[in-house]
mmCIF file of C-alpha atoms in Angstrom:
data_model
loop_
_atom_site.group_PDB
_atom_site.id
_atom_site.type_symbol
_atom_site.label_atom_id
_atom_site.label_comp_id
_atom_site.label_asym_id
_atom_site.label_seq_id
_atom_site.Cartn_x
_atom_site.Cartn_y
_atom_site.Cartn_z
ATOM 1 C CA UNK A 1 -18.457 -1.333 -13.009
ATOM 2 C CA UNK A 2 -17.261 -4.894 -11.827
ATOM 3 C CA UNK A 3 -13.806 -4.570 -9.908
ATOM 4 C CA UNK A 4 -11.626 -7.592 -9.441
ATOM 5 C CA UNK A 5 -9.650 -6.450 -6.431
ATOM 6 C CA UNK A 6 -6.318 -8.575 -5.967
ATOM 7 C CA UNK A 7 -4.555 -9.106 -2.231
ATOM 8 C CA UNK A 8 -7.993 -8.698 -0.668
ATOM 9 C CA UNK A 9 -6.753 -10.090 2.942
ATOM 10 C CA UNK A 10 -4.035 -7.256 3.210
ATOM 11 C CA UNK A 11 -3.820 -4.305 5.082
ATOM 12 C CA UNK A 12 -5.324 -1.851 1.689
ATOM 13 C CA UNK A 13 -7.188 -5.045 0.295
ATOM 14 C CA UNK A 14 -9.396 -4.816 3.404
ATOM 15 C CA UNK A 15 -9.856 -1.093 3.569
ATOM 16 C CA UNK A 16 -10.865 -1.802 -0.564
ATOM 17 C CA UNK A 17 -13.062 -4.596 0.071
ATOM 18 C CA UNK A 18 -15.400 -2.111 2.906
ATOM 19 C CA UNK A 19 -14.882 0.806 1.006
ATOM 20 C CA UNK A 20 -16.417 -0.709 -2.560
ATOM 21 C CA UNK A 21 -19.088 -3.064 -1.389
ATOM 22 C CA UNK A 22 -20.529 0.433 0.012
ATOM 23 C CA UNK A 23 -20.517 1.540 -3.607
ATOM 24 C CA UNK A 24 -24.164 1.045 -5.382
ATOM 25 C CA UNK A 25 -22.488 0.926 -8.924
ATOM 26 C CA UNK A 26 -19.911 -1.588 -8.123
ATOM 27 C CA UNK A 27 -19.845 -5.459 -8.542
ATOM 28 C CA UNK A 28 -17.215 -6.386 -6.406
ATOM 29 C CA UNK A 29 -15.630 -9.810 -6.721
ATOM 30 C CA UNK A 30 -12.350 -9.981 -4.214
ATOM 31 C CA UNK A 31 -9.370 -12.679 -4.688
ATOM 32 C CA UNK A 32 -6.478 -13.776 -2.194
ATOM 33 C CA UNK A 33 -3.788 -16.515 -2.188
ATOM 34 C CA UNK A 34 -5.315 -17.740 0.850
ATOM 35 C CA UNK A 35 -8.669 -17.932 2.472
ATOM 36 C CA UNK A 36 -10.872 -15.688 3.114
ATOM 37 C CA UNK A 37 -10.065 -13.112 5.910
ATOM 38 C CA UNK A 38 -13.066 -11.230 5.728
ATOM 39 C CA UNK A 39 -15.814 -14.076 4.884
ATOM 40 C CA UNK A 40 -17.132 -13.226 8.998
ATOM 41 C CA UNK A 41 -17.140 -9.387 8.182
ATOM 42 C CA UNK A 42 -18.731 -9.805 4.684
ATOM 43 C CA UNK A 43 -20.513 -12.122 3.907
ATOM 44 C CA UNK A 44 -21.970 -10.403 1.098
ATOM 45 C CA UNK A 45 -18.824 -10.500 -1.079
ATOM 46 C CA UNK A 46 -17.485 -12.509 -3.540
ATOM 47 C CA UNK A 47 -14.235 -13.917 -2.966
ATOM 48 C CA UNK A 48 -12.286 -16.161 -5.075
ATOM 49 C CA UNK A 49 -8.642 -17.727 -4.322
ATOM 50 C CA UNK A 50 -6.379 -16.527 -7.065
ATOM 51 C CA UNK A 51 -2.644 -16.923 -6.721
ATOM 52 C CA UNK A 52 -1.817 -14.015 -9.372
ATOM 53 C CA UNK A 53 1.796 -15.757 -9.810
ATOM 54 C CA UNK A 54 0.156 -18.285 -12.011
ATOM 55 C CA UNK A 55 -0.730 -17.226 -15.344
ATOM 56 C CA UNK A 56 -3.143 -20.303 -16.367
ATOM 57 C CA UNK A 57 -5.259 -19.215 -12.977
ATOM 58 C CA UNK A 58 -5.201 -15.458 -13.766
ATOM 59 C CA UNK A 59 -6.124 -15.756 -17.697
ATOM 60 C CA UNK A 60 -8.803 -18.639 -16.193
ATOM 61 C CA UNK A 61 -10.413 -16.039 -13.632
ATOM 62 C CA UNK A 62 -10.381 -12.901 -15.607
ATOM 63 C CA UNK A 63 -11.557 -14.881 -18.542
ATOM 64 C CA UNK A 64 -14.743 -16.041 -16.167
ATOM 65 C CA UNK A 65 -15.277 -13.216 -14.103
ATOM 66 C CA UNK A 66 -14.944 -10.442 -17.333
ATOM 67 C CA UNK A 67 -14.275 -7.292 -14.539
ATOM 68 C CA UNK A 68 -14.039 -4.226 -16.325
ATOM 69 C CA UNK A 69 -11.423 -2.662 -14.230
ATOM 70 C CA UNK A 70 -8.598 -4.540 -12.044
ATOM 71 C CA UNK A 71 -7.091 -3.132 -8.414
ATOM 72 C CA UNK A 72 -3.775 -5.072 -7.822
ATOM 73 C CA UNK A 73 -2.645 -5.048 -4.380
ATOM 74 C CA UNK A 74 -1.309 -8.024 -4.079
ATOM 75 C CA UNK A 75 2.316 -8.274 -3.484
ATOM 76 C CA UNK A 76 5.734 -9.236 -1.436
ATOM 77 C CA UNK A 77 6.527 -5.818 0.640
ATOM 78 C CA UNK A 78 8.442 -6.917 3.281
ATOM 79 C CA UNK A 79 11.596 -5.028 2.378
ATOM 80 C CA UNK A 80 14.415 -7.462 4.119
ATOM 81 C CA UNK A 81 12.768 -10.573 3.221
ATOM 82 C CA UNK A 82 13.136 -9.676 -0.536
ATOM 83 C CA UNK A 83 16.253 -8.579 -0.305
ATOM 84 C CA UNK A 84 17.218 -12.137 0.897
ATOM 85 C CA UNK A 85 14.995 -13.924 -1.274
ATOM 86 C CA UNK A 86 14.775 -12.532 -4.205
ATOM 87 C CA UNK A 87 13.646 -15.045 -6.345
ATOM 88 C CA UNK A 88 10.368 -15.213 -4.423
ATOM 89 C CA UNK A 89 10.172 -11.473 -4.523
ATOM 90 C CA UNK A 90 10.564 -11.263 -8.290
ATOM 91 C CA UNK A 91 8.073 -13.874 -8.670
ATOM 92 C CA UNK A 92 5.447 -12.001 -6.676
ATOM 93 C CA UNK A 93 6.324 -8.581 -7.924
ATOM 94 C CA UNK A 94 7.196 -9.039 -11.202
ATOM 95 C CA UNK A 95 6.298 -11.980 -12.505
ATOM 96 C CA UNK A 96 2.348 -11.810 -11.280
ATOM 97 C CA UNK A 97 2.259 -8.511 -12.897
ATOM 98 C CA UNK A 98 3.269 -9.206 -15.933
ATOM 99 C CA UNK A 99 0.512 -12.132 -15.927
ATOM 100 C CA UNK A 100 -1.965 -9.720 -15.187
ATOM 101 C CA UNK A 101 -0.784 -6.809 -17.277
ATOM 102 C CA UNK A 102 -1.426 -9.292 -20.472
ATOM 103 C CA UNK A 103 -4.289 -10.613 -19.084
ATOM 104 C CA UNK A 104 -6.262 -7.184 -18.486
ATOM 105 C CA UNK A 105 -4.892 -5.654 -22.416
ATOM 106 C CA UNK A 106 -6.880 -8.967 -23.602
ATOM 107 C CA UNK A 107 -9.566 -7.969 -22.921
ATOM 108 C CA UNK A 108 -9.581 -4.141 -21.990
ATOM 109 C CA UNK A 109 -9.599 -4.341 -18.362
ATOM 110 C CA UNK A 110 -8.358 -1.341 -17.036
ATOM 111 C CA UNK A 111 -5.640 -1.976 -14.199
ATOM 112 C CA UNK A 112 -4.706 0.140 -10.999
ATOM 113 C CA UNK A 113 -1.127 -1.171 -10.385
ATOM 114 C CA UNK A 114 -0.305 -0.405 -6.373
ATOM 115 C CA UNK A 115 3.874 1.031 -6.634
ATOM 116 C CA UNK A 116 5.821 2.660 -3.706
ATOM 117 C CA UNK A 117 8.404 5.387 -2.860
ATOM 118 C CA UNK A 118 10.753 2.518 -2.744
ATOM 119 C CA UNK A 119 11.295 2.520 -6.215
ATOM 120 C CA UNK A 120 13.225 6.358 -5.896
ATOM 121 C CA UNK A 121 16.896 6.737 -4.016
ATOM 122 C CA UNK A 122 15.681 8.783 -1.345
ATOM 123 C CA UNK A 123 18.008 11.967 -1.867
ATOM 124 C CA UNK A 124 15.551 14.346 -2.784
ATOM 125 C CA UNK A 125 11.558 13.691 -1.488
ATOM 126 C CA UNK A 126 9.273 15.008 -1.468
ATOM 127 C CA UNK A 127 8.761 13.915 -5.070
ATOM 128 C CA UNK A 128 6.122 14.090 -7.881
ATOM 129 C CA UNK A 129 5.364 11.825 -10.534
ATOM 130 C CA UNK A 130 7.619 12.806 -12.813
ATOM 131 C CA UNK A 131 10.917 12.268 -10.412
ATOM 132 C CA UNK A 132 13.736 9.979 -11.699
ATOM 133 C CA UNK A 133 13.180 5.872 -9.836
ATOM 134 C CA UNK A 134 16.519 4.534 -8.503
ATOM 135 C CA UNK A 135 15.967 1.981 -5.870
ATOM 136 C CA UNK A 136 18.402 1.249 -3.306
ATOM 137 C CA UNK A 137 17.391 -2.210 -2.606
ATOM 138 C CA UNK A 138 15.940 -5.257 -4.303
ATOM 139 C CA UNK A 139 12.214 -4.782 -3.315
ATOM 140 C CA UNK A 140 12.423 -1.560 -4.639
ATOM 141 C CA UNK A 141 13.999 -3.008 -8.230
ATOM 142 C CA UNK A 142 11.187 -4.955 -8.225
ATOM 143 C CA UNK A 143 8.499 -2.809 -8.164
ATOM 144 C CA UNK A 144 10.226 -0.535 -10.478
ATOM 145 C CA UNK A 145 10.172 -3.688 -12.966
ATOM 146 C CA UNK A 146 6.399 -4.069 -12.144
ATOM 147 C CA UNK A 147 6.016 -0.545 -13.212
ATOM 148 C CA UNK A 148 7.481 -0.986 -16.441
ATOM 149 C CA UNK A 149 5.745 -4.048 -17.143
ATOM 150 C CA UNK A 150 2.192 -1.879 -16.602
ATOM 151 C CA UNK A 151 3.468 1.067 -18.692
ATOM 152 C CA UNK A 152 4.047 -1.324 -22.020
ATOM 153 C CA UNK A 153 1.164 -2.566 -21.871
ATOM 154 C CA UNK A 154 -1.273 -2.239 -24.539
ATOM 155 C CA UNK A 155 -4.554 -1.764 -22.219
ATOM 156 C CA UNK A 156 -5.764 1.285 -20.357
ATOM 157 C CA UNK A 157 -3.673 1.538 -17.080
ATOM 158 C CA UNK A 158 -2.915 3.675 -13.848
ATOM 159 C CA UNK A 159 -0.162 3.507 -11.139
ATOM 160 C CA UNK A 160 -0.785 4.478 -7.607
ATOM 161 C CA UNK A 161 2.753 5.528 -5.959
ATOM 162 C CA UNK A 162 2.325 5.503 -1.782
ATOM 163 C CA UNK A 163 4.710 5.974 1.238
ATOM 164 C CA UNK A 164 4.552 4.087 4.849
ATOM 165 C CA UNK A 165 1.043 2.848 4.999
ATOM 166 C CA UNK A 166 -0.186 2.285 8.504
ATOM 167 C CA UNK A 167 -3.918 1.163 9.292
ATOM 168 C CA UNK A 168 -5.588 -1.488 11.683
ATOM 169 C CA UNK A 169 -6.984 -4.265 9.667
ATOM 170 C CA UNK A 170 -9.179 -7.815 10.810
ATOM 171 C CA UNK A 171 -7.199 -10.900 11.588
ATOM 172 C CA UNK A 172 -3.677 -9.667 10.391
ATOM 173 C CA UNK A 173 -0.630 -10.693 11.683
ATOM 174 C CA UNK A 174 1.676 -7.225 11.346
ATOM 175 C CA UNK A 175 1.305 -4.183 13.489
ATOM 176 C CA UNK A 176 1.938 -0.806 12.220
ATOM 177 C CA UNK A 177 4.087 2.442 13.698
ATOM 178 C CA UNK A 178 1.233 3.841 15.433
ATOM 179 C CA UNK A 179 0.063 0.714 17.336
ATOM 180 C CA UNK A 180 3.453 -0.283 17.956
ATOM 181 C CA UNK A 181 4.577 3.254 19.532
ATOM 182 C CA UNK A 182 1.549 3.334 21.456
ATOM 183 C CA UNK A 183 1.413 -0.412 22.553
ATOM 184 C CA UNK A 184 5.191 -0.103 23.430
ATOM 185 C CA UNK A 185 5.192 2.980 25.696
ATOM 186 C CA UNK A 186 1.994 1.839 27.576
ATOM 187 C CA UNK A 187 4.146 -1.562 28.475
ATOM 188 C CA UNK A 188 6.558 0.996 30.206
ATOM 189 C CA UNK A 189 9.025 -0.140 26.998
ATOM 190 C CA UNK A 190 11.706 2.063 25.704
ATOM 191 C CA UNK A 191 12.233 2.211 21.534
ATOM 192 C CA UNK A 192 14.268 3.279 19.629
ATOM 193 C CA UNK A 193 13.178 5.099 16.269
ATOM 194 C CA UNK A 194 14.854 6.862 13.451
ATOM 195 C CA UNK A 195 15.282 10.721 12.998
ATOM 196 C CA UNK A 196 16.778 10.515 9.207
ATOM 197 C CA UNK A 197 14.393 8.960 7.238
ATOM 198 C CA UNK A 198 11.823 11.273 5.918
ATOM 199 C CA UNK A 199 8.334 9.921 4.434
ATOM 200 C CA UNK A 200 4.640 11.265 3.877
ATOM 201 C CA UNK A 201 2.797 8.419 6.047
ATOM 202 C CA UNK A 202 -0.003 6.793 4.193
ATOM 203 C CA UNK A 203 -3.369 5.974 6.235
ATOM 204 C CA UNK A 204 -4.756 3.237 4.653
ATOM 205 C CA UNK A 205 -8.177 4.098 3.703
ATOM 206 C CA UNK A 206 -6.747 7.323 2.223
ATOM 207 C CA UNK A 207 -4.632 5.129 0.086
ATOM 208 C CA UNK A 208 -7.972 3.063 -0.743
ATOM 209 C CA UNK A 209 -9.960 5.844 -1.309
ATOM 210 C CA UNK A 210 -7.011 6.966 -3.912
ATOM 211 C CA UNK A 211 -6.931 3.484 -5.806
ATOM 212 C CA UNK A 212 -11.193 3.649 -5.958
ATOM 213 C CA UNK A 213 -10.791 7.147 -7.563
ATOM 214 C CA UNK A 214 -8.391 6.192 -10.066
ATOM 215 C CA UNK A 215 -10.448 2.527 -10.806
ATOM 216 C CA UNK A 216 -13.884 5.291 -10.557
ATOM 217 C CA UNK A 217 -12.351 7.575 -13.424
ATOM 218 C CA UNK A 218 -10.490 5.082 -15.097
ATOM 219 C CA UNK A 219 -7.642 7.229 -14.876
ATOM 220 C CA UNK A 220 -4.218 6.780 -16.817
ATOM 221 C CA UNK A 221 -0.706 7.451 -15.771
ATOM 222 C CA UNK A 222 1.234 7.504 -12.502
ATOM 223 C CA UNK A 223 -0.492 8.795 -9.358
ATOM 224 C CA UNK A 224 2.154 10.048 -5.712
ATOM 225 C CA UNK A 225 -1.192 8.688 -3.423
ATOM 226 C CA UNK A 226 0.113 9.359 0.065
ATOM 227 C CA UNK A 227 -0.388 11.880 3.048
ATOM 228 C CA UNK A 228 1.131 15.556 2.839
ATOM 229 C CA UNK A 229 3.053 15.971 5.798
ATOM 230 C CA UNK A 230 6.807 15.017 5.598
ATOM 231 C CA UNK A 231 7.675 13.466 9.258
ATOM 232 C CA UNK A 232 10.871 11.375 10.445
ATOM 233 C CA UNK A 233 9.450 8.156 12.319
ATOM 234 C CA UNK A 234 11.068 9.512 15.477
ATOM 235 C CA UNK A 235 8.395 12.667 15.085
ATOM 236 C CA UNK A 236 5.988 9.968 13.933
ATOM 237 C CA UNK A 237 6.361 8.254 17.347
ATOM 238 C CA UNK A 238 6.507 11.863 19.420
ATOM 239 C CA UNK A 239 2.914 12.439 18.139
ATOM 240 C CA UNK A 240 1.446 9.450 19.055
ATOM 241 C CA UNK A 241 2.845 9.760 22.486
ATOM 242 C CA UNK A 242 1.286 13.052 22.389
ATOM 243 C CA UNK A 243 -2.204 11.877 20.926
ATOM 244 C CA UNK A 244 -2.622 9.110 24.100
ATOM 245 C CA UNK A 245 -0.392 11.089 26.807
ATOM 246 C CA UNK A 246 2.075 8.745 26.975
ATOM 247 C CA UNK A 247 6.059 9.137 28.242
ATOM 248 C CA UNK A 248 7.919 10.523 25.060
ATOM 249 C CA UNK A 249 10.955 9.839 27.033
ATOM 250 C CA UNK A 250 11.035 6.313 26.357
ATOM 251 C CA UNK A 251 11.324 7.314 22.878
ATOM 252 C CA UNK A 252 14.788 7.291 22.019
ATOM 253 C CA UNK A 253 16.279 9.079 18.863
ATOM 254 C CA UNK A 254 18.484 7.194 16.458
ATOM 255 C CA UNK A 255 19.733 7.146 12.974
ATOM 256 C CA UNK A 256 19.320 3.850 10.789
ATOM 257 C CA UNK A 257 23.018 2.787 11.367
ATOM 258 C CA UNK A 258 21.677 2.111 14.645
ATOM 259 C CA UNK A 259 20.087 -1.056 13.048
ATOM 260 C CA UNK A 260 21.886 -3.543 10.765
ATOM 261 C CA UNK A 261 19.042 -4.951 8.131
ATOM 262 C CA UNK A 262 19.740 -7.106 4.736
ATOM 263 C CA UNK A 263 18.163 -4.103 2.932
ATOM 264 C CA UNK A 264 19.125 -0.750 2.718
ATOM 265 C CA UNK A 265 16.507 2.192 3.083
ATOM 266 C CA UNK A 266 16.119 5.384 1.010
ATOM 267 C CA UNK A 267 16.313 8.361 3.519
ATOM 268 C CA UNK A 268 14.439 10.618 2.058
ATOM 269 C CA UNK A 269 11.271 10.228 0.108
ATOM 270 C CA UNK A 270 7.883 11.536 0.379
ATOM 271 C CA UNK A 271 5.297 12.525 -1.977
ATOM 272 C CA UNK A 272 3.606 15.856 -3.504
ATOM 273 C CA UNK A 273 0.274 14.984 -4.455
ATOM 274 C CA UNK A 274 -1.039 17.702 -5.985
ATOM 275 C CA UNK A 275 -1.821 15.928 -9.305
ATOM 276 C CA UNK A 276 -3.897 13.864 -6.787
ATOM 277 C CA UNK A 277 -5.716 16.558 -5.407
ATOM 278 C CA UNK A 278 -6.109 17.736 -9.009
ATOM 279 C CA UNK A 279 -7.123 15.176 -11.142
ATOM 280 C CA UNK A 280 -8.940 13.078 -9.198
ATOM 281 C CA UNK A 281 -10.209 14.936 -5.729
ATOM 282 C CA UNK A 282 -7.935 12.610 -3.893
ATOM 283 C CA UNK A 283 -7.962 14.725 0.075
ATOM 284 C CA UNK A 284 -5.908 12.765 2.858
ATOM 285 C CA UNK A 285 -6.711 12.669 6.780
ATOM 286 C CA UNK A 286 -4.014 14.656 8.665
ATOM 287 C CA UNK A 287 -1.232 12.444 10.599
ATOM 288 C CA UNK A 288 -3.551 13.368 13.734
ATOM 289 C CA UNK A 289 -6.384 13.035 12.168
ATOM 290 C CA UNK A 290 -4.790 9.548 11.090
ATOM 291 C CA UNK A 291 -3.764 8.220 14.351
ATOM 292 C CA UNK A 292 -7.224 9.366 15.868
ATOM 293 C CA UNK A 293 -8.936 6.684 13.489
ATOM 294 C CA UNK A 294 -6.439 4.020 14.147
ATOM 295 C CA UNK A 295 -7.003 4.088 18.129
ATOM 296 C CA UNK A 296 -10.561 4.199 17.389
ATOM 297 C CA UNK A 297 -10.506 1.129 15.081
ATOM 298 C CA UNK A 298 -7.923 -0.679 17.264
ATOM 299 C CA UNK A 299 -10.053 -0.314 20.282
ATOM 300 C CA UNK A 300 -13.078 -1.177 18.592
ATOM 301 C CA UNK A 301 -11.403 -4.689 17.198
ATOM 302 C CA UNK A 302 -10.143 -5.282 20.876
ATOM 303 C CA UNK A 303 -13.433 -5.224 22.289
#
């Protein structure tokens, strides 16, 4: 197998890049918009800049490099800022896809498209594969477009589905829930976090471990790749108090009219994953289990 992994200086493009250059049957070539974030950590892997929005550059790469299958992680996620710009968003989401979807039924490349639970309203999670899409905001349109775009195509394709991915990855500007909580109540700092919204958090080398199952198999149709347990973000926040024995009391319990943002959010999502499980072996860490490997890895990096 050669994979041509796509977004490789994100969050899952990083858990990708250490989880497949550990693979012995895997060529791994990774591509970013930007330099590469990981050249220090590996310098054993391929990288090439690709900006996936241009079409001359992705038919010009794929055409070189000849991958058999395609991971495509690369996107615009942050929710408000493509609600507000949504030109940019459908660019990134939309657009790029396209480019590659065309690309990859050229020549037979089988592509893992990364989706989200943003693409369903949020009245009725948890939710399998075969649950009705209705975004409630313009990222979520998006992505729903992107999805389309993957399903007409004429080449072998899967779709990987997650929910609320939260991991620790090398030289990356966002945090995540779980370093945030924990970060925030050792500063003595009171938050506030949201009791109705309902979601199956993601860690993200479950979700990489997902997209290398479905790229392994070369599996086709949708895939809900996520955790199992349904939690609010306010009981998200209560365990990681718990985990480091930190004051829960500076945790305060809100709804999201609490806080006005150019997007609205669905309030109930989630995933069942039992076609997962299933069809491709796919087992997720526990939320504890979760936020046991992020302190580990966020300790390790601050050292």
């Amino acid at each position: 197998m050669k994979i041509l992994l796509t977004g490789s200086n994100g969050l899952l493009g990083q858990k990708l890049v250490a989880l497949l250059r550990q693979q012995p049957d895997v060529a791994l070539v990774a591509t970013s918009r930007g330099p590469n974030k990981l050249a220090g950590l590996y310098p054993d892997v391929r990288f090439i800049e690709l900006d996936v929005s241009d079409a001359a550059q992705v038919q010009q790469v794929l055409a070189r490099e000849q991958p058999t299958h395609l991971i495509h992680t690369a996107a615009m996620t942050n929710v408000d800022e493509c609600e507000l710009n949504r030109e940019a968003c459908w660019q990134h989401n939309v657009t790029a896809v396209e480019h590659l979807v065309q690309a990859c039924a050229r020549q037979q490349i089988h592509l893992t498209h990364l989706s989200t639970d943003f693409v369903f309203s949020g009245e009725a999670g948890p939710l399998a594969e075969d649950a009705v899409p209705g975004p409630v905001n313009f990222y979520g349109e998006s992505k729903l477009a992107a999805e389309q775009a993957v399903q007409a195509s004429l080449g072998p394709w899967a779709i990987a589905r997650t929910v609320l991915v939260y991991g620790v990855a090398h030289d990356y500007g966002r945090t995540n829930l779980v370093i945030w909580v924990r970060d925030s109540l050792r500063a003595g700092k009171p938050i506030k976090v949201v009791a109705d919204q309902w979601r199956t958090p993601t860690l993200a080398e479950d979700l990489a471990q997902g997209c290398w199952l479905l790229a392994r198999q070369t599996a086709q149709g949708i895939y809900h790749i996520s955790g199992e347990e349904m939690l609010t973000p306010h009981a998200m926040a209560l365990r990681v108090a718990a985990h480091f024995g930190l004051d829960a009391g500076l945790i305060e319990r809100v709804d999201a009219s609490t806080f006005t943002q150019p997007a609205r959010r669905p309030a109930r999502t989630g995933f069942l994953i039992a076609k997962a499980r299933h069809d491709l072996g796919y087992r997720p860490h526990t939320f504890a289990e979760g936020i046991a490997l992020v302190s580990v890895q966020n300790e390790t990096a601050a050292s």
